[in-house]
Short mmCIF file of C-alpha atoms in Angstrom, two decimals:
data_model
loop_
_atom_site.label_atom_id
_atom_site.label_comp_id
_atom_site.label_asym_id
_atom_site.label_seq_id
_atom_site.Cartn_x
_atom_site.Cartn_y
_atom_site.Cartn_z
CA UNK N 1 -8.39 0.36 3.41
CA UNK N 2 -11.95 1.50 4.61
CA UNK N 3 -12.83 4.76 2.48
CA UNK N 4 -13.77 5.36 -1.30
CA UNK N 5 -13.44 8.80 -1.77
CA UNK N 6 -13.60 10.25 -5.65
CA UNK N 7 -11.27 13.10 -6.40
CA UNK N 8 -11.07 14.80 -9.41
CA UNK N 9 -8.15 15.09 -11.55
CA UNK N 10 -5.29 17.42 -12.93
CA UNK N 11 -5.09 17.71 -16.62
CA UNK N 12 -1.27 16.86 -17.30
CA UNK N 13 0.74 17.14 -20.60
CA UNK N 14 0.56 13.90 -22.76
CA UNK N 15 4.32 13.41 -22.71
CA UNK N 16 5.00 10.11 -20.54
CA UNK N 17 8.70 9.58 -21.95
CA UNK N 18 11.14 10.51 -19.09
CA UNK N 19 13.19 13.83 -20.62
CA UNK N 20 16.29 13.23 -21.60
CA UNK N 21 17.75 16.33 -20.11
CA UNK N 22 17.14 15.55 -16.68
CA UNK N 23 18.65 13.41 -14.44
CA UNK N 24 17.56 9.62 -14.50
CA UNK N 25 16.76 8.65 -10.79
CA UNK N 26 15.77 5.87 -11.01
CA UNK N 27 -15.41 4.84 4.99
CA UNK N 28 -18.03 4.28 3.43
CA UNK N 29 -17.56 0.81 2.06
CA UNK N 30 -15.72 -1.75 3.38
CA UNK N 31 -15.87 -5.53 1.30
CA UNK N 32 -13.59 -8.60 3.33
CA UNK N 33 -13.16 -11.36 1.27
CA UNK N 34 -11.53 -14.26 2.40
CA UNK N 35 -9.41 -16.62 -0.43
CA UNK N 36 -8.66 -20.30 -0.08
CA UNK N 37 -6.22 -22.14 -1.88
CA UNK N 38 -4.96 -25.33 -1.31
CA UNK N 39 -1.57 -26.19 -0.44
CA UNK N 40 1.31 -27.29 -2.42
CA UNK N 41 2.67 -29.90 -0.09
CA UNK N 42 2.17 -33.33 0.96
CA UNK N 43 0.50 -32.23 3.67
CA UNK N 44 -3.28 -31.10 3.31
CA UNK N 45 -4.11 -27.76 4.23
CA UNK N 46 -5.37 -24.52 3.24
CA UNK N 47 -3.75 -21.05 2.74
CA UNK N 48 -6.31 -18.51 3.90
CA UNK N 49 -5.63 -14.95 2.22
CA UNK N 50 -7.70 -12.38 3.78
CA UNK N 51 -8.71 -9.18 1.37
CA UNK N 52 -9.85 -5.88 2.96
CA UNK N 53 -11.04 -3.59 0.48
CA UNK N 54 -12.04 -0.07 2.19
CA UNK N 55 18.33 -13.07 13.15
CA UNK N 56 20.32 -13.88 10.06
CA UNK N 57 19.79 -11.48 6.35
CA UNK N 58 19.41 -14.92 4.50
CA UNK N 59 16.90 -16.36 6.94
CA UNK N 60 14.63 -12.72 7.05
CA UNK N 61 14.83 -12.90 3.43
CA UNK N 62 13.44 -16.26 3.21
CA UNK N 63 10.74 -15.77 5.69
CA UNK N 64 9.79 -12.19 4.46
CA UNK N 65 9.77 -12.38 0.39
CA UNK N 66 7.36 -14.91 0.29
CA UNK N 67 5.38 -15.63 -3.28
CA UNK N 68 7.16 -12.58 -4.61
CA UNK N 69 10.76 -14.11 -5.39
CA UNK N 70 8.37 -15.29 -8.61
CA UNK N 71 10.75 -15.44 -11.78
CA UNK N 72 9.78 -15.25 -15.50
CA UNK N 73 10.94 -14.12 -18.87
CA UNK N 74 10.35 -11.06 -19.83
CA UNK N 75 8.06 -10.13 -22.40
CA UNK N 76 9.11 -8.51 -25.73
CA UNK N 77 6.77 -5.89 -25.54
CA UNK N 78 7.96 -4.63 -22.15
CA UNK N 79 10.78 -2.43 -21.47
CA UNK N 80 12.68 -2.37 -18.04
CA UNK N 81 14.96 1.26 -17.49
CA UNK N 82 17.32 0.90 -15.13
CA UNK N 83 17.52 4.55 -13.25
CA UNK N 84 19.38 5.70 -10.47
CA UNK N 85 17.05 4.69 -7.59
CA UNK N 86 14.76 2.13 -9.38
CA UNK N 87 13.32 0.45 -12.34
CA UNK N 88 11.16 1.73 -14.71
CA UNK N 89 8.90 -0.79 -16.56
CA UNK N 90 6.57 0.25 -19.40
CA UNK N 91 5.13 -1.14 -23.04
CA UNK N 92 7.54 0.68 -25.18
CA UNK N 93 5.15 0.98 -28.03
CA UNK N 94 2.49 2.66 -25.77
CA UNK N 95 5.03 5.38 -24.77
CA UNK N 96 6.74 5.92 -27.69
CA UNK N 97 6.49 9.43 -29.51
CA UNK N 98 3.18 9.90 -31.34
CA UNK N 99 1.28 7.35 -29.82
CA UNK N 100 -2.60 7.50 -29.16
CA UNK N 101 -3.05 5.87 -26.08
CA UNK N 102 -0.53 6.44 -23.99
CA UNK N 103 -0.23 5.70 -20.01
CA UNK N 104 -0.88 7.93 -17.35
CA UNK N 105 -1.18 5.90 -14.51
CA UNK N 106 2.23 5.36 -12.18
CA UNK N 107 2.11 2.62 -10.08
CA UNK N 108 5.08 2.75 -6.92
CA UNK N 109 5.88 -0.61 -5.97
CA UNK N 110 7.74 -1.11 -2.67
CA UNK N 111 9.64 -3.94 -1.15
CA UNK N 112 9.62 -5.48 2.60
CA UNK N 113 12.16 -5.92 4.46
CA UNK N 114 15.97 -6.92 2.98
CA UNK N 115 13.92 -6.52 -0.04
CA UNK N 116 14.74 -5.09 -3.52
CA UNK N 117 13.71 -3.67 -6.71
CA UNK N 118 13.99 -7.50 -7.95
CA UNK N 119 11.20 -8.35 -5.84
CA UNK N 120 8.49 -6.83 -8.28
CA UNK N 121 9.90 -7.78 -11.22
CA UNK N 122 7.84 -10.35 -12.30
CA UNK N 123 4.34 -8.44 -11.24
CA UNK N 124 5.42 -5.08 -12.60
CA UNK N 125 5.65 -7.03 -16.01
CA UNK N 126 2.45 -8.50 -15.69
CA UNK N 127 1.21 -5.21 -14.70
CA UNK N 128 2.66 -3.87 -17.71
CA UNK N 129 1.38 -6.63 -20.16
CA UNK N 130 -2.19 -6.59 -18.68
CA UNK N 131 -2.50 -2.67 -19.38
CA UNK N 132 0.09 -1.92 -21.92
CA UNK N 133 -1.69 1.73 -23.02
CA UNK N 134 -2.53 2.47 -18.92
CA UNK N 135 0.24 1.92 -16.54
CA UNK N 136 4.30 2.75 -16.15
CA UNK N 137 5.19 0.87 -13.34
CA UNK N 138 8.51 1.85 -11.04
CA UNK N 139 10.10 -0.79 -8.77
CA UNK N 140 11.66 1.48 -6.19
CA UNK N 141 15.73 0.78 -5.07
CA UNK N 142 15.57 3.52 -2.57
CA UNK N 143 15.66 0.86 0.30
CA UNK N 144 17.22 -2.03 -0.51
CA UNK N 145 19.31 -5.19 1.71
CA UNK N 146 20.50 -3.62 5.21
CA UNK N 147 18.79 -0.20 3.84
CA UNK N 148 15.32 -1.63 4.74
CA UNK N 149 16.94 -1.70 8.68
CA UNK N 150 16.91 2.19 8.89
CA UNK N 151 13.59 2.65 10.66
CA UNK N 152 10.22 3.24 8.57
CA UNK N 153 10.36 6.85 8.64
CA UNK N 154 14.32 7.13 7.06
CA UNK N 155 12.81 4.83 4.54
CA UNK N 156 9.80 6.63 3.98
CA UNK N 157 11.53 9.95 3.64
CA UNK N 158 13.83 8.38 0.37
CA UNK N 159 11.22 6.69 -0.92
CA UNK N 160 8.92 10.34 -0.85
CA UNK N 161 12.14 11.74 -3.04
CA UNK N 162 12.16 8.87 -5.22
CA UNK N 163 8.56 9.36 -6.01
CA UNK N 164 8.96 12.70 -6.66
CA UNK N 165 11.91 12.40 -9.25
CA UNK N 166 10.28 9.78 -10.81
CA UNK N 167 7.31 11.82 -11.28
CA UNK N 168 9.40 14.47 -12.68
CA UNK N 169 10.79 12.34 -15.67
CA UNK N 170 7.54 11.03 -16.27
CA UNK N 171 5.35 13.98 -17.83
CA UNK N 172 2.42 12.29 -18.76
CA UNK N 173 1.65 10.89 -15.80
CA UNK N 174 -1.82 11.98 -14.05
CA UNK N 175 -2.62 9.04 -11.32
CA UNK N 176 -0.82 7.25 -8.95
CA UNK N 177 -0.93 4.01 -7.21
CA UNK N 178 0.85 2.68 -4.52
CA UNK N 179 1.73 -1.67 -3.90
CA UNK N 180 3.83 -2.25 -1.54
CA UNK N 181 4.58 -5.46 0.31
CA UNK N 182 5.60 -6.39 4.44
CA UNK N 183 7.81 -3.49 5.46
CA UNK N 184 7.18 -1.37 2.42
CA UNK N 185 2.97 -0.94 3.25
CA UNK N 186 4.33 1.39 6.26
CA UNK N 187 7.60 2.63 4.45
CA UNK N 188 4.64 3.47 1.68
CA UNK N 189 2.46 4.90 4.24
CA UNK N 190 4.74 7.08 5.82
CA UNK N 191 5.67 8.33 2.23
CA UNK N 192 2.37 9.39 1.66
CA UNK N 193 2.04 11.16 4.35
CA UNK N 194 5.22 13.19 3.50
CA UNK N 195 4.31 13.51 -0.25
CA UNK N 196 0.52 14.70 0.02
CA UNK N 197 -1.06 17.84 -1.11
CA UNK N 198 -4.64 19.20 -0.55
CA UNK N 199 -5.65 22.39 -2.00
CA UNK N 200 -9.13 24.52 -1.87
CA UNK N 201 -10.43 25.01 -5.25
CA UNK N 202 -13.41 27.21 -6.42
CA UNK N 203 -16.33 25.31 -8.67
CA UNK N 204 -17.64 27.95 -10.75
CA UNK N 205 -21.43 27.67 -12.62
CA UNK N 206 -20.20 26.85 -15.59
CA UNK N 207 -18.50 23.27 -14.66
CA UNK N 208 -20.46 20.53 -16.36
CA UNK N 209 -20.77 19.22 -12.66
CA UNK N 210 -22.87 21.84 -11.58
CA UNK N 211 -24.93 22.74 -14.68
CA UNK N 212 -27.43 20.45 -12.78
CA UNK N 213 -27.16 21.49 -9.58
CA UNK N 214 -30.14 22.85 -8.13
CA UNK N 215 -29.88 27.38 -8.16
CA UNK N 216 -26.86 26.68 -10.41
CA UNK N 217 -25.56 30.52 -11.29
CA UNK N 218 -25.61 30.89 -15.09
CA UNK N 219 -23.90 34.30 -15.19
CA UNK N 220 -20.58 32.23 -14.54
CA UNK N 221 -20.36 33.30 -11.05
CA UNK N 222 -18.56 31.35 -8.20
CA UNK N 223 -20.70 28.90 -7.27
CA UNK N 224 -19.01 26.71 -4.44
CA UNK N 225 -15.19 25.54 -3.23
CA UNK N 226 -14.41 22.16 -2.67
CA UNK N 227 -11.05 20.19 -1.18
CA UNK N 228 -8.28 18.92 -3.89
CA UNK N 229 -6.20 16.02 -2.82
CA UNK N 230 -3.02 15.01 -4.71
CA UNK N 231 -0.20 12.71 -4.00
CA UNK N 232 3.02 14.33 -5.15
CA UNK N 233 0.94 16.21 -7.44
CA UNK N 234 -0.85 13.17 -9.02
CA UNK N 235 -4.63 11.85 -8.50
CA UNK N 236 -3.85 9.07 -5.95
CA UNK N 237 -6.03 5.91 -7.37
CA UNK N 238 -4.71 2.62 -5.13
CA UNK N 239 -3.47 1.98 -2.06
CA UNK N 240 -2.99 -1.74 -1.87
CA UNK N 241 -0.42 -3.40 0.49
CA UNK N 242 0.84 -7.72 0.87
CA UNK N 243 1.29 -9.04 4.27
CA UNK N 244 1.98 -5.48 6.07
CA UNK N 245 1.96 -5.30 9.62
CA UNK N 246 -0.32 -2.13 10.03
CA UNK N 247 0.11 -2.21 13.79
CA UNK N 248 2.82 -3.46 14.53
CA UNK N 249 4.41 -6.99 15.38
CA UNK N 250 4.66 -6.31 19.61
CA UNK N 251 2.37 -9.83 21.44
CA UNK N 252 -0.75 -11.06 20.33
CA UNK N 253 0.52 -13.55 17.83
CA UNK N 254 1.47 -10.56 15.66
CA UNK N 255 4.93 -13.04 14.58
CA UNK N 256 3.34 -16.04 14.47
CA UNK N 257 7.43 -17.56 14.33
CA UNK N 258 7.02 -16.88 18.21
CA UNK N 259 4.46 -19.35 18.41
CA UNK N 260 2.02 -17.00 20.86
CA UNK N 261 4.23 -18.08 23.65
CA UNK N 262 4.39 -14.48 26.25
CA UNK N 263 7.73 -15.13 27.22
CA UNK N 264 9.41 -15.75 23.66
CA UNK N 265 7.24 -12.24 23.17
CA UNK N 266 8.33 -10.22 25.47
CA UNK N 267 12.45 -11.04 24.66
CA UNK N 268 11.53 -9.98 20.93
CA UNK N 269 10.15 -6.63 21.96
CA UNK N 270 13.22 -6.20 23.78
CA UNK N 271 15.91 -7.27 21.72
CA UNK N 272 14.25 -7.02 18.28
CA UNK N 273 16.48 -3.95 17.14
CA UNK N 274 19.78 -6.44 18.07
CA UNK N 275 18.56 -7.94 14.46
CA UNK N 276 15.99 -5.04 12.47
CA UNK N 277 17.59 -1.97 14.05
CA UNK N 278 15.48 0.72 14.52
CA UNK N 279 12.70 -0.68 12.09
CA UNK N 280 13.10 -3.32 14.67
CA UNK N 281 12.02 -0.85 17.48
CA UNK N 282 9.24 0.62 15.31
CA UNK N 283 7.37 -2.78 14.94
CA UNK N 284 7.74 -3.15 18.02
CA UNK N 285 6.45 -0.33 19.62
CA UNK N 286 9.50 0.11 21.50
CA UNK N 287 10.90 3.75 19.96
CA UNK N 288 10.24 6.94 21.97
CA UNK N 289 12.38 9.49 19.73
CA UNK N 290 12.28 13.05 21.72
CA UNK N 291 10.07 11.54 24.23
CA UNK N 292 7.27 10.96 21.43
CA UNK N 293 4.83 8.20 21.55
CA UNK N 294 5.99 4.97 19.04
CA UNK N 295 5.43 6.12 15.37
CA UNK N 296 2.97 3.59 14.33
CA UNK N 297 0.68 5.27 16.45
CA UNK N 298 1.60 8.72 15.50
CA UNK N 299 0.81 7.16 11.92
CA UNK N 300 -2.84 6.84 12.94
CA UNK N 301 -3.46 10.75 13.04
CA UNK N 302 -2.27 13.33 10.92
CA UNK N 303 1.18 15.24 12.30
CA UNK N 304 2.26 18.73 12.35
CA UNK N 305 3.70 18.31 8.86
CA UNK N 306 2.72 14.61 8.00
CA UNK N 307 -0.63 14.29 7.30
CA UNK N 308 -0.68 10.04 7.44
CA UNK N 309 -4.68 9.80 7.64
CA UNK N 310 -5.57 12.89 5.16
CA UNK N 311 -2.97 10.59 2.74
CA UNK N 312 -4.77 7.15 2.75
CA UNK N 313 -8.28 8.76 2.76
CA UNK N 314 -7.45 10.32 -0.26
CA UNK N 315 -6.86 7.17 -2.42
CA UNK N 316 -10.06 5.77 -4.06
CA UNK N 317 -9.69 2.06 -3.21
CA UNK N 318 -7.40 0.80 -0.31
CA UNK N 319 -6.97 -2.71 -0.23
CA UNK N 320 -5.14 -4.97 2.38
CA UNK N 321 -4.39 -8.78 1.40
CA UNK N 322 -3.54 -10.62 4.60
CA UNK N 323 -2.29 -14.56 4.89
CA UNK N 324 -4.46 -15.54 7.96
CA UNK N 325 -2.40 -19.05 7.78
CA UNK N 326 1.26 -19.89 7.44
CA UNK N 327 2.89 -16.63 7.29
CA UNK N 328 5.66 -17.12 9.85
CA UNK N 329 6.71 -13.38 10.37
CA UNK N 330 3.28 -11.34 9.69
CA UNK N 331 -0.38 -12.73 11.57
CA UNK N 332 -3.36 -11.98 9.37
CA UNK N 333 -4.72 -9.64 12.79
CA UNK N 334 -1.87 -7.00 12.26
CA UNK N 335 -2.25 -7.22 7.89
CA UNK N 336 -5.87 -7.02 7.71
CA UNK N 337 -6.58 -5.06 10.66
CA UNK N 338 -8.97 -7.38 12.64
CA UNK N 339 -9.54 -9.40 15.41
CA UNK N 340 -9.00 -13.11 15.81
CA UNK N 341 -12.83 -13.39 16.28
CA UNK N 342 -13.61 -11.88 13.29
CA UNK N 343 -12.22 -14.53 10.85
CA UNK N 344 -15.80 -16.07 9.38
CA UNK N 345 -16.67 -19.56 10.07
CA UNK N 346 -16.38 -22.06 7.35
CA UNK N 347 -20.02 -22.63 6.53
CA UNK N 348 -20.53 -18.82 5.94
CA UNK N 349 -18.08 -19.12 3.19
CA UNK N 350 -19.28 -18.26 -0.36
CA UNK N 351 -19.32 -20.47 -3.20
CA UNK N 352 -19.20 -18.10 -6.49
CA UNK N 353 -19.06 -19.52 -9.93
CA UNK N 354 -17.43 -16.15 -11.50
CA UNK N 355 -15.00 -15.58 -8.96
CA UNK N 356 -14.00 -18.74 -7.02
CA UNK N 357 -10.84 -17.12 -5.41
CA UNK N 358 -13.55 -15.12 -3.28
CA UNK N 359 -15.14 -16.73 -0.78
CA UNK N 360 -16.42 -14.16 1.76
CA UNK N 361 -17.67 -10.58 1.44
CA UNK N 362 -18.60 -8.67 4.38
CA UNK N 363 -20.44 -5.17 3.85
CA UNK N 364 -20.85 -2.47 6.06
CA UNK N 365 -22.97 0.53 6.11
CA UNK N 366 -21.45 4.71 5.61
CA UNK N 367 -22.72 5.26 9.16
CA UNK N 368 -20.88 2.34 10.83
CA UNK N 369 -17.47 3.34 9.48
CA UNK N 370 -17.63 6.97 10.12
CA UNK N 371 -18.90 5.93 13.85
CA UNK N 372 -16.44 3.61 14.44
CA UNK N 373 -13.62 6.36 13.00
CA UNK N 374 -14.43 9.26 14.87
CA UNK N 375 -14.65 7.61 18.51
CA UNK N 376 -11.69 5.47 17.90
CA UNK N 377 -9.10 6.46 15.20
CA UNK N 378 -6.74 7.91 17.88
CA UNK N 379 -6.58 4.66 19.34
CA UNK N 380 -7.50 1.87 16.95
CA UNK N 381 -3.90 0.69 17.12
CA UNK N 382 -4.06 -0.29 21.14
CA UNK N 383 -7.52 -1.17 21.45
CA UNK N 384 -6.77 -4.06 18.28
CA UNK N 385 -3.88 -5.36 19.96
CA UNK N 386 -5.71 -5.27 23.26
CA UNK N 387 -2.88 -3.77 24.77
#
């Protein structure tokens, strides 16, 4: 969500159609742009969607799914495979046998909470029809209904299988992308964390990237070493999460349902595992497993054996979209990562021909991010509640 980095690839064998014969399982830069659209109700309003790029099961449903219950037919061109532990949708002429442009992008999708596979059905087809020859799409199952109650890192550790089984039937594959909505953006980001690889590899002279560097060696020497990052064993590409509270839902407005009010805030934090059991202790800060400090802010460092931070720097473009207004369960301040103070007025907004959807950019310099990293990353997650 704030770095670019570019990481080079890893040459993979042009053969995207899952193999028969084996079990089917199925910062430097940071741009904020702010979205208006107006309301479909009687009463006038706006929905505010904030973009960063660096109970009862029926009524959590309701308030959780949101815009992405969206149904349509599906197109004749795209092909859904039903898999133990997901859904695989593709353009069946771009991965058949023989063809020229095949995909090699896989893009994870992951659901919130009492959440399913069904969610993404109607954007993994889009997907799909937008970039036929590019991208297989999987809508992960792994955590489905009560499933999504387990606690994020339970979750996080199926979904990390999934992914890896999925990349197993799917040869061709060389990139990876990750879209994930509520729940799923930590569920995702804990899978990450679990599925990530970095590797030193040794640049020689004759790479066409150093032929220009300056004392280049042209004997074909050793020239330098330099960091490989991989996401179960793919080029990670996107990073992109809906509505995900990235620290938590604990005071502050962070469940807007509660209506701000401290004492309605304080019962949730104590009784919110009664009705999201131990993901219900995770939002809200409340777990201590082994005497350990809560695991969302655990998820702000790199671990013994989960490296969380190494994970999400390694993607080239990390997005958050955030509903600043009328999301009931998830404020904007926990989704985009930002303070109530930073929302821009209304006569800084922009007005943009080409892109009306976008009405605010904010930009801010390499040196201000890495700053603002280093002296705080250990405790971002506090310091933005104001806790």
């Amino acid at each position: 969500m704030i770095a670019i980095n570019k990481i080079p690839f890893r040459h993979a064998t042009p053969n995207p159609k899952p193999i028969s014969s084996v079990p089917r399982f199925s910062c430097p830069v940071v741009d904020f742009n702010l979205r208006f659209t107006r309301k479909t109700r009687k009463k006038e309003g706006f929905r505010l969607l904030w973009v960063d790029e660096s109970g009862r099961m029926d009524l959590i449903r309701k308030l959780s799914r949101g815009c992405l219950g969206h149904k349509s037919k599906k197109d004749k061109n795209v092909e859904a495979e039903y898999v133990n532990g997901g859904v695989d949708v593709f353009d069946d002429a771009a991965t058949a046998a023989g063809s020229k442009m095949q995909p090699d992008h896989l893009v994870i999708t992951v659901n919130g909470i009492i959440g399913s596979a069904a969610d993404w059905r109607y954007a993994a087809e889009q997907f799909v029809k937008q970039l036929p020859d590019k991208v297989i799409v999987h809508r992960s199952e792994c955590n489905p209904s009560r499933l999504t109650f387990d606690g994020v890192d339970l979750m996080g550790e199926r979904l990390a299988e999934e992914v890896n089984d999925v990349v197993r039937r799917w040869h061709g594959v060389q990139k990876i992308s990750f879209v994930a909505h509520s729940l799923g953006g930590l569920v995702a980001r804990y899978a990450i964390g679990r599925l990530y690889e970095c590797s030193t590899r040794t640049r020689s002279a004759s790479d066409p990237e150093n032929l220009l560097k300056e004392g280049a060696n042209t004997a074909g020497q050793h020239l330098d070493q330099f960091y490989e990052a991989r996401i179960a064993g793919l080029e990670p590409m996107n990073f992109i999460t809906f509505a995900t509270p990235h620290l938590g839902s604990r005071g502050h407005k962070q469940l807007p349902l509660l209506c701000g009010l401290p004492f309605l805030e304080k019962r949730a934090s104590l009784t919110a595992h009664w009705i999201a059991g131990r993901s219900g202790k995770h939002l809200f800060l409340t777990d201590n497993d082994d005497g350990r400090p809560p695991l969302l802010l655990r998820m702000v460092n790199d671990g013994d054996d989960l490296h969380f931070m190494s994970a999400l720097r390694s993607f080239k473009r990390r997005v958050a979209y955030a509903n600043a207004n009328y999301d009931h369960v998830v404020g904007w301040r926990t989704s985009s990562i930002r303070r109530q103070d930073e929302l821009p007025k209304e006569n800084l907004l922009l007005n943009d021909m080409k892109y009306p959807h976008i009405v605010h950019i904010e930009k801010r310099n390499d040196g201000d991010i890495a700053s603002k990293m280093s002296s705080s990353v250990g405790t971002q997650v506090i310091n933005l509640e104001d806790d």
